Amino acid sequence: QIKELRAALGPLSARGEKYCNEACLVRYLEARNWNVDRSRKMLEESLEWRAARRPEDIRWTDVSVEAETGKMYRAPFTDREGRTVIVMR
């Protein structure tokens, strides 16, 4: 079903290819009880949201004012790709 979902998505942008690794596809399939059509729809909506909002481009300086209110903080670790992790309450 992973291959079926990848095929159903069709060609992806470079950003989409990076996001849609096998683990990502499995998460979407599990979220929709392994229904490929529903998983594809959900993932396409997520990709559209990511393209519009570009969460990978958010920097600490962009959101640090929220940290002053106690709503969020920068985690003392990074993700697997070395990026800063921001935790929001």
Tab-separated table of N, CA and C in Angstrom:
chain	number	residue	atom	x	y	z
A	1	GLN	N	0.816	-1.198	0.000
A	1	GLN	CA	0.000	0.000	0.000
A	1	GLN	C	0.862	1.265	0.000
A	2	ILE	N	2.075	1.165	0.505
A	2	ILE	CA	2.981	2.313	0.481
A	2	ILE	C	3.287	2.687	-0.967
A	3	LYS	N	3.600	1.686	-1.791
A	3	LYS	CA	3.889	1.941	-3.212
A	3	LYS	C	2.650	2.481	-3.924
A	4	GLU	N	1.506	1.963	-3.547
A	4	GLU	CA	0.248	2.421	-4.148
A	4	GLU	C	-0.014	3.888	-3.814
A	5	LEU	N	0.250	4.283	-2.567
A	5	LEU	CA	0.066	5.674	-2.171
A	5	LEU	C	1.053	6.570	-2.901
A	6	ARG	N	2.314	6.149	-2.987
A	6	ARG	CA	3.317	6.956	-3.695
A	6	ARG	C	2.897	7.146	-5.152
A	7	ALA	N	2.408	6.083	-5.795
A	7	ALA	CA	1.958	6.178	-7.190
A	7	ALA	C	0.746	7.089	-7.318
A	8	ALA	N	-0.166	7.010	-6.346
A	8	ALA	CA	-1.376	7.837	-6.384
A	8	ALA	C	-1.047	9.318	-6.253
A	9	LEU	N	0.031	9.633	-5.554
A	9	LEU	CA	0.424	11.032	-5.380
A	9	LEU	C	0.957	11.634	-6.669
A	10	GLY	N	1.531	10.800	-7.517
A	10	GLY	CA	2.130	11.303	-8.748
A	10	GLY	C	3.431	12.019	-8.472
A	11	PRO	N	3.926	12.762	-9.458
A	11	PRO	CA	5.210	13.456	-9.266
A	11	PRO	C	5.096	14.548	-8.198
A	12	LEU	N	6.118	14.636	-7.372
A	12	LEU	CA	6.146	15.630	-6.298
A	12	LEU	C	7.265	16.630	-6.527
A	13	SER	N	7.122	17.789	-5.930
A	13	SER	CA	8.191	18.784	-5.975
A	13	SER	C	9.357	18.269	-5.144
A	14	ALA	N	10.483	18.927	-5.218
A	14	ALA	CA	11.650	18.536	-4.411
A	14	ALA	C	11.304	18.604	-2.929
A	15	ARG	N	10.577	19.633	-2.541
A	15	ARG	CA	10.158	19.783	-1.138
A	15	ARG	C	9.222	18.633	-0.755
A	16	GLY	N	8.296	18.277	-1.639
A	16	GLY	CA	7.382	17.177	-1.378
A	16	GLY	C	8.098	15.845	-1.293
A	17	GLU	N	9.092	15.639	-2.144
A	17	GLU	CA	9.877	14.401	-2.111
A	17	GLU	C	10.601	14.261	-0.784
A	18	LYS	N	11.150	15.369	-0.300
A	18	LYS	CA	11.883	15.318	0.969
A	18	LYS	C	10.940	14.987	2.132
A	19	TYR	N	9.750	15.541	2.109
A	19	TYR	CA	8.783	15.331	3.185
A	19	TYR	C	8.170	13.936	3.128
A	20	CYS	N	7.902	13.441	1.939
A	20	CYS	CA	7.158	12.184	1.762
A	20	CYS	C	8.074	10.962	1.716
A	21	ASN	N	8.826	10.759	2.767
A	21	ASN	CA	9.619	9.537	2.834
A	21	ASN	C	8.710	8.373	3.234
A	22	GLU	N	9.258	7.195	3.313
A	22	GLU	CA	8.433	6.019	3.607
A	22	GLU	C	7.742	6.120	4.962
A	23	ALA	N	8.453	6.614	5.964
A	23	ALA	CA	7.863	6.749	7.303
A	23	ALA	C	6.668	7.702	7.271
A	24	CYS	N	6.762	8.764	6.498
A	24	CYS	CA	5.662	9.715	6.367
A	24	CYS	C	4.457	9.043	5.725
A	25	LEU	N	4.688	8.303	4.657
A	25	LEU	CA	3.583	7.629	3.980
A	25	LEU	C	2.892	6.636	4.916
A	26	VAL	N	3.677	5.922	5.711
A	26	VAL	CA	3.096	4.975	6.668
A	26	VAL	C	2.240	5.716	7.695
A	27	ARG	N	2.718	6.884	8.182
A	27	ARG	CA	1.922	7.654	9.156
A	27	ARG	C	0.568	8.046	8.586
A	28	TYR	N	0.561	8.501	7.338
A	28	TYR	CA	-0.709	8.902	6.726
A	28	TYR	C	-1.606	7.699	6.470
A	29	LEU	N	-1.024	6.596	6.058
A	29	LEU	CA	-1.814	5.384	5.862
A	29	LEU	C	-2.409	4.899	7.182
A	30	GLU	N	-1.617	4.895	8.228
A	30	GLU	CA	-2.125	4.471	9.538
A	30	GLU	C	-3.227	5.411	10.029
A	31	ALA	N	-3.067	6.699	9.766
A	31	ALA	CA	-4.055	7.681	10.208
A	31	ALA	C	-5.403	7.475	9.518
A	32	ARG	N	-5.381	6.855	8.363
A	32	ARG	CA	-6.615	6.628	7.604
A	32	ARG	C	-6.900	5.140	7.432
A	33	ASN	N	-6.480	4.357	8.425
A	33	ASN	CA	-6.751	2.905	8.439
A	33	ASN	C	-6.352	2.217	7.141
A	34	TRP	N	-5.230	2.610	6.586
A	34	TRP	CA	-4.628	2.007	5.396
A	34	TRP	C	-5.501	2.162	4.156
A	35	ASN	N	-6.365	3.166	4.148
A	35	ASN	CA	-7.173	3.480	2.971
A	35	ASN	C	-6.350	4.438	2.105
A	36	VAL	N	-5.924	3.961	0.943
A	36	VAL	CA	-5.010	4.734	0.093
A	36	VAL	C	-5.648	6.033	-0.384
A	37	ASP	N	-6.904	6.004	-0.817
A	37	ASP	CA	-7.555	7.213	-1.328
A	37	ASP	C	-7.679	8.284	-0.252
A	38	ARG	N	-8.101	7.881	0.938
A	38	ARG	CA	-8.231	8.850	2.040
A	38	ARG	C	-6.855	9.352	2.494
A	39	SER	N	-5.864	8.482	2.477
A	39	SER	CA	-4.506	8.885	2.851
A	39	SER	C	-3.937	9.880	1.843
A	40	ARG	N	-4.173	9.609	0.553
A	40	ARG	CA	-3.699	10.510	-0.497
A	40	ARG	C	-4.314	11.895	-0.334
A	41	LYS	N	-5.615	11.927	-0.097
A	41	LYS	CA	-6.304	13.211	0.070
A	41	LYS	C	-5.726	13.982	1.260
A	42	MET	N	-5.557	13.302	2.376
A	42	MET	CA	-5.016	13.949	3.571
A	42	MET	C	-3.591	14.452	3.335
A	43	LEU	N	-2.773	13.633	2.688
A	43	LEU	CA	-1.387	14.017	2.429
A	43	LEU	C	-1.318	15.172	1.436
A	44	GLU	N	-2.139	15.154	0.405
A	44	GLU	CA	-2.156	16.269	-0.558
A	44	GLU	C	-2.541	17.575	0.138
A	45	GLU	N	-3.506	17.510	1.057
A	45	GLU	CA	-3.890	18.704	1.809
A	45	GLU	C	-2.730	19.193	2.685
A	46	SER	N	-2.014	18.264	3.274
A	46	SER	CA	-0.851	18.637	4.095
A	46	SER	C	0.231	19.279	3.242
A	47	LEU	N	0.469	18.722	2.067
A	47	LEU	CA	1.491	19.278	1.177
A	47	LEU	C	1.104	20.681	0.711
A	48	GLU	N	-0.185	20.888	0.433
A	48	GLU	CA	-0.642	22.234	0.054
A	48	GLU	C	-0.429	23.205	1.211
A	49	TRP	N	-0.755	22.780	2.430
A	49	TRP	CA	-0.569	23.630	3.604
A	49	TRP	C	0.913	23.953	3.785
A	50	ARG	N	1.775	22.937	3.646
A	50	ARG	CA	3.214	23.150	3.815
A	50	ARG	C	3.761	24.087	2.732
A	51	ALA	N	3.255	23.977	1.515
A	51	ALA	CA	3.712	24.848	0.428
A	51	ALA	C	3.305	26.297	0.688
A	52	ALA	N	2.105	26.485	1.236
A	52	ALA	CA	1.612	27.836	1.503
A	52	ALA	C	2.261	28.452	2.744
A	53	ARG	N	2.424	27.667	3.795
A	53	ARG	CA	2.910	28.196	5.080
A	53	ARG	C	4.421	28.058	5.279
A	54	ARG	N	5.032	27.112	4.564
A	54	ARG	CA	6.480	26.869	4.601
A	54	ARG	C	7.030	26.755	6.034
A	55	PRO	N	6.554	25.782	6.806
A	55	PRO	CA	7.003	25.660	8.197
A	55	PRO	C	8.494	25.400	8.328
A	56	GLU	N	9.109	24.808	7.311
A	56	GLU	CA	10.547	24.542	7.383
A	56	GLU	C	11.379	25.824	7.336
A	57	ASP	N	10.756	26.937	6.943
A	57	ASP	CA	11.472	28.208	6.869
A	57	ASP	C	11.296	29.076	8.112
A	58	ILE	N	10.522	28.616	9.084
A	58	ILE	CA	10.322	29.387	10.309
A	58	ILE	C	11.616	29.385	11.110
A	59	ARG	N	12.041	30.545	11.548
A	59	ARG	CA	13.260	30.690	12.339
A	59	ARG	C	12.896	31.222	13.711
A	60	TRP	N	13.775	30.983	14.666
A	60	TRP	CA	13.543	31.402	16.044
A	60	TRP	C	13.240	32.893	16.111
A	61	THR	N	13.940	33.693	15.348
A	61	THR	CA	13.708	35.145	15.394
A	61	THR	C	12.292	35.503	14.946
A	62	ASP	N	11.679	34.654	14.117
A	62	ASP	CA	10.314	34.899	13.644
A	62	ASP	C	9.273	34.682	14.734
A	63	VAL	N	9.563	33.816	15.695
A	63	VAL	CA	8.559	33.433	16.691
A	63	VAL	C	9.002	33.678	18.126
A	64	SER	N	10.177	34.223	18.326
A	64	SER	CA	10.712	34.366	19.686
A	64	SER	C	9.853	35.259	20.574
A	65	VAL	N	9.095	36.182	19.993
A	65	VAL	CA	8.232	37.039	20.800
A	65	VAL	C	7.186	36.206	21.534
A	66	GLU	N	6.750	35.100	20.935
A	66	GLU	CA	5.793	34.206	21.595
A	66	GLU	C	6.428	33.519	22.800
A	67	ALA	N	7.716	33.308	22.752
A	67	ALA	CA	8.408	32.662	23.872
A	67	ALA	C	8.387	33.554	25.107
A	68	GLU	N	8.362	34.843	24.885
A	68	GLU	CA	8.345	35.779	26.010
A	68	GLU	C	7.053	35.654	26.820
A	69	THR	N	6.006	35.161	26.202
A	69	THR	CA	4.731	35.000	26.901
A	69	THR	C	4.642	33.641	27.594
A	70	GLY	N	5.614	32.782	27.371
A	70	GLY	CA	5.619	31.458	27.972
A	70	GLY	C	4.865	30.413	27.171
A	71	LYS	N	4.405	30.765	25.976
A	71	LYS	CA	3.647	29.833	25.151
A	71	LYS	C	4.534	28.771	24.503
A	72	MET	N	5.795	29.088	24.354
A	72	MET	CA	6.680	28.180	23.643
A	72	MET	C	8.108	28.351	24.105
A	73	TYR	N	8.921	27.371	23.756
A	73	TYR	CA	10.342	27.462	24.071
A	73	TYR	C	11.139	26.650	23.058
A	74	ARG	N	12.402	26.965	22.966
A	74	ARG	CA	13.296	26.245	22.081
A	74	ARG	C	13.821	25.034	22.847
A	75	ALA	N	13.645	23.849	22.278
A	75	ALA	CA	14.078	22.615	22.941
A	75	ALA	C	15.611	22.568	23.014
A	76	PRO	N	16.148	21.891	24.029
A	76	PRO	CA	17.608	21.807	24.171
A	76	PRO	C	18.222	20.726	23.274
A	77	PHE	N	17.525	20.332	22.226
A	77	PHE	CA	18.020	19.325	21.283
A	77	PHE	C	17.570	19.721	19.882
A	78	THR	N	18.085	19.042	18.880
A	78	THR	CA	17.689	19.292	17.496
A	78	THR	C	17.042	18.028	16.938
A	79	ASP	N	16.409	18.167	15.779
A	79	ASP	CA	15.827	16.987	15.148
A	79	ASP	C	16.913	16.206	14.418
A	80	ARG	N	16.528	15.158	13.719
A	80	ARG	CA	17.505	14.287	13.048
A	80	ARG	C	18.315	15.006	11.979
A	81	GLU	N	17.786	16.109	11.478
A	81	GLU	CA	18.480	16.844	10.433
A	81	GLU	C	19.203	18.063	10.987
A	82	GLY	N	19.274	18.161	12.310
A	82	GLY	CA	20.014	19.242	12.923
A	82	GLY	C	19.248	20.543	13.068
A	83	ARG	N	17.945	20.511	12.843
A	83	ARG	CA	17.142	21.726	12.934
A	83	ARG	C	16.681	21.969	14.370
A	84	THR	N	16.518	23.218	14.723
A	84	THR	CA	16.006	23.567	16.033
A	84	THR	C	14.576	23.089	16.191
A	85	VAL	N	14.248	22.586	17.372
A	85	VAL	CA	12.897	22.123	17.668
A	85	VAL	C	12.235	23.156	18.568
A	86	ILE	N	11.062	23.618	18.178
A	86	ILE	CA	10.312	24.582	18.954
A	86	ILE	C	9.092	23.868	19.532
A	87	VAL	N	8.894	23.980	20.831
A	87	VAL	CA	7.789	23.313	21.512
A	87	VAL	C	6.783	24.373	21.906
A	88	MET	N	5.523	24.178	21.481
A	88	MET	CA	4.457	25.114	21.834
A	88	MET	C	3.520	24.432	22.814
A	89	ARG	N	3.082	25.166	23.810
A	89	ARG	CA	2.128	24.617	24.789
A	89	ARG	C	0.720	24.985	24.393
